[in-house]
Structures are given as C-alpha cells and as structure tokens.
XYZ file of C-alpha atoms in Angstrom:
69
model
C 0.000 0.000 0.000
C 1.642 3.280 -1.057
C 2.204 5.959 1.516
C 1.090 9.446 0.541
C 2.476 12.479 2.284
C 0.593 15.710 2.373
C 2.881 18.632 2.026
C 2.156 21.469 4.372
C 3.602 24.810 3.430
C 6.612 25.680 5.515
C 6.174 29.156 6.940
C 8.888 31.586 5.992
C 10.329 34.164 8.340
C 10.537 37.812 7.425
C 11.568 40.995 9.200
C 8.947 43.671 9.773
C 9.927 47.150 10.930
C 7.803 49.372 13.142
C 8.614 53.077 13.355
C 7.084 55.420 15.914
C 7.444 59.155 15.301
C 6.141 61.861 17.604
C 6.899 63.675 20.826
C 9.127 61.736 23.207
C 6.163 61.455 25.591
C 3.886 59.971 22.895
C 6.531 57.570 21.587
C 7.469 56.294 25.061
C 3.790 55.998 26.007
C 3.083 53.909 22.919
C 6.096 51.674 23.616
C 4.775 51.081 27.151
C 1.265 50.262 25.871
C 2.650 47.772 23.337
C 4.650 46.193 26.165
C 1.549 45.943 28.385
C -0.277 44.246 25.506
C 2.550 41.692 25.318
C 3.683 42.716 21.844
C 7.267 43.814 22.521
C 9.633 44.419 25.396
C 10.486 48.043 26.093
C 14.189 47.251 25.584
C 13.542 45.827 22.099
C 12.971 49.333 20.717
C 15.843 51.529 19.573
C 16.824 54.480 21.754
C 14.921 57.659 20.939
C 16.505 59.318 17.925
C 15.846 62.756 16.421
C 13.379 62.408 13.553
C 15.107 63.243 10.260
C 11.876 64.487 8.681
C 9.833 65.915 11.568
C 11.583 68.778 13.381
C 11.236 68.654 17.156
C 10.075 65.026 17.173
C 11.805 61.763 17.957
C 11.537 58.282 16.549
C 12.090 54.743 17.759
C 12.336 51.600 15.645
C 11.448 47.985 16.396
C 12.397 45.110 14.096
C 10.436 41.889 14.595
C 10.989 38.573 12.834
C 7.591 37.064 11.975
C 6.338 33.957 10.196
C 4.522 34.514 6.904
C 2.825 32.004 4.624
C-alpha cells in the first residue's frame, strides 16, 4: 500500500519594521502600551533618535521577525 504524504507549506520568516514618530512622551507611552499588551519588550525598541523628517520630534524603531505564509 503506497504511503502518501501531504505537504504542508513551511512558513517563511521575514523581518517587519515598526517606526514610531512623535513627541518623546507619545513615543514612550506607545512603547509602554505595546509592552503591556505583550507585543514587545520596552528594551527591544531603539533608543529615541531625532526624527530626520519631523523637526522637534523623535523616533524609535522595532524590528520583529515574523512567520509569513
């Protein structure tokens, strides 16, 4: 009796980048909320950096590696 194997697609991994831009208070507040929701650790975000396109604002970047199909 022949054996048949079903092939299941193997999920691939891909980087996704999140960028927060705003006042330092708004950016840090959003980072804390995302941490409370269990999405990312506070320390996973980059340090606050001056925004290159929005004067007087800062930005922080998070890179996550996710599975995609």
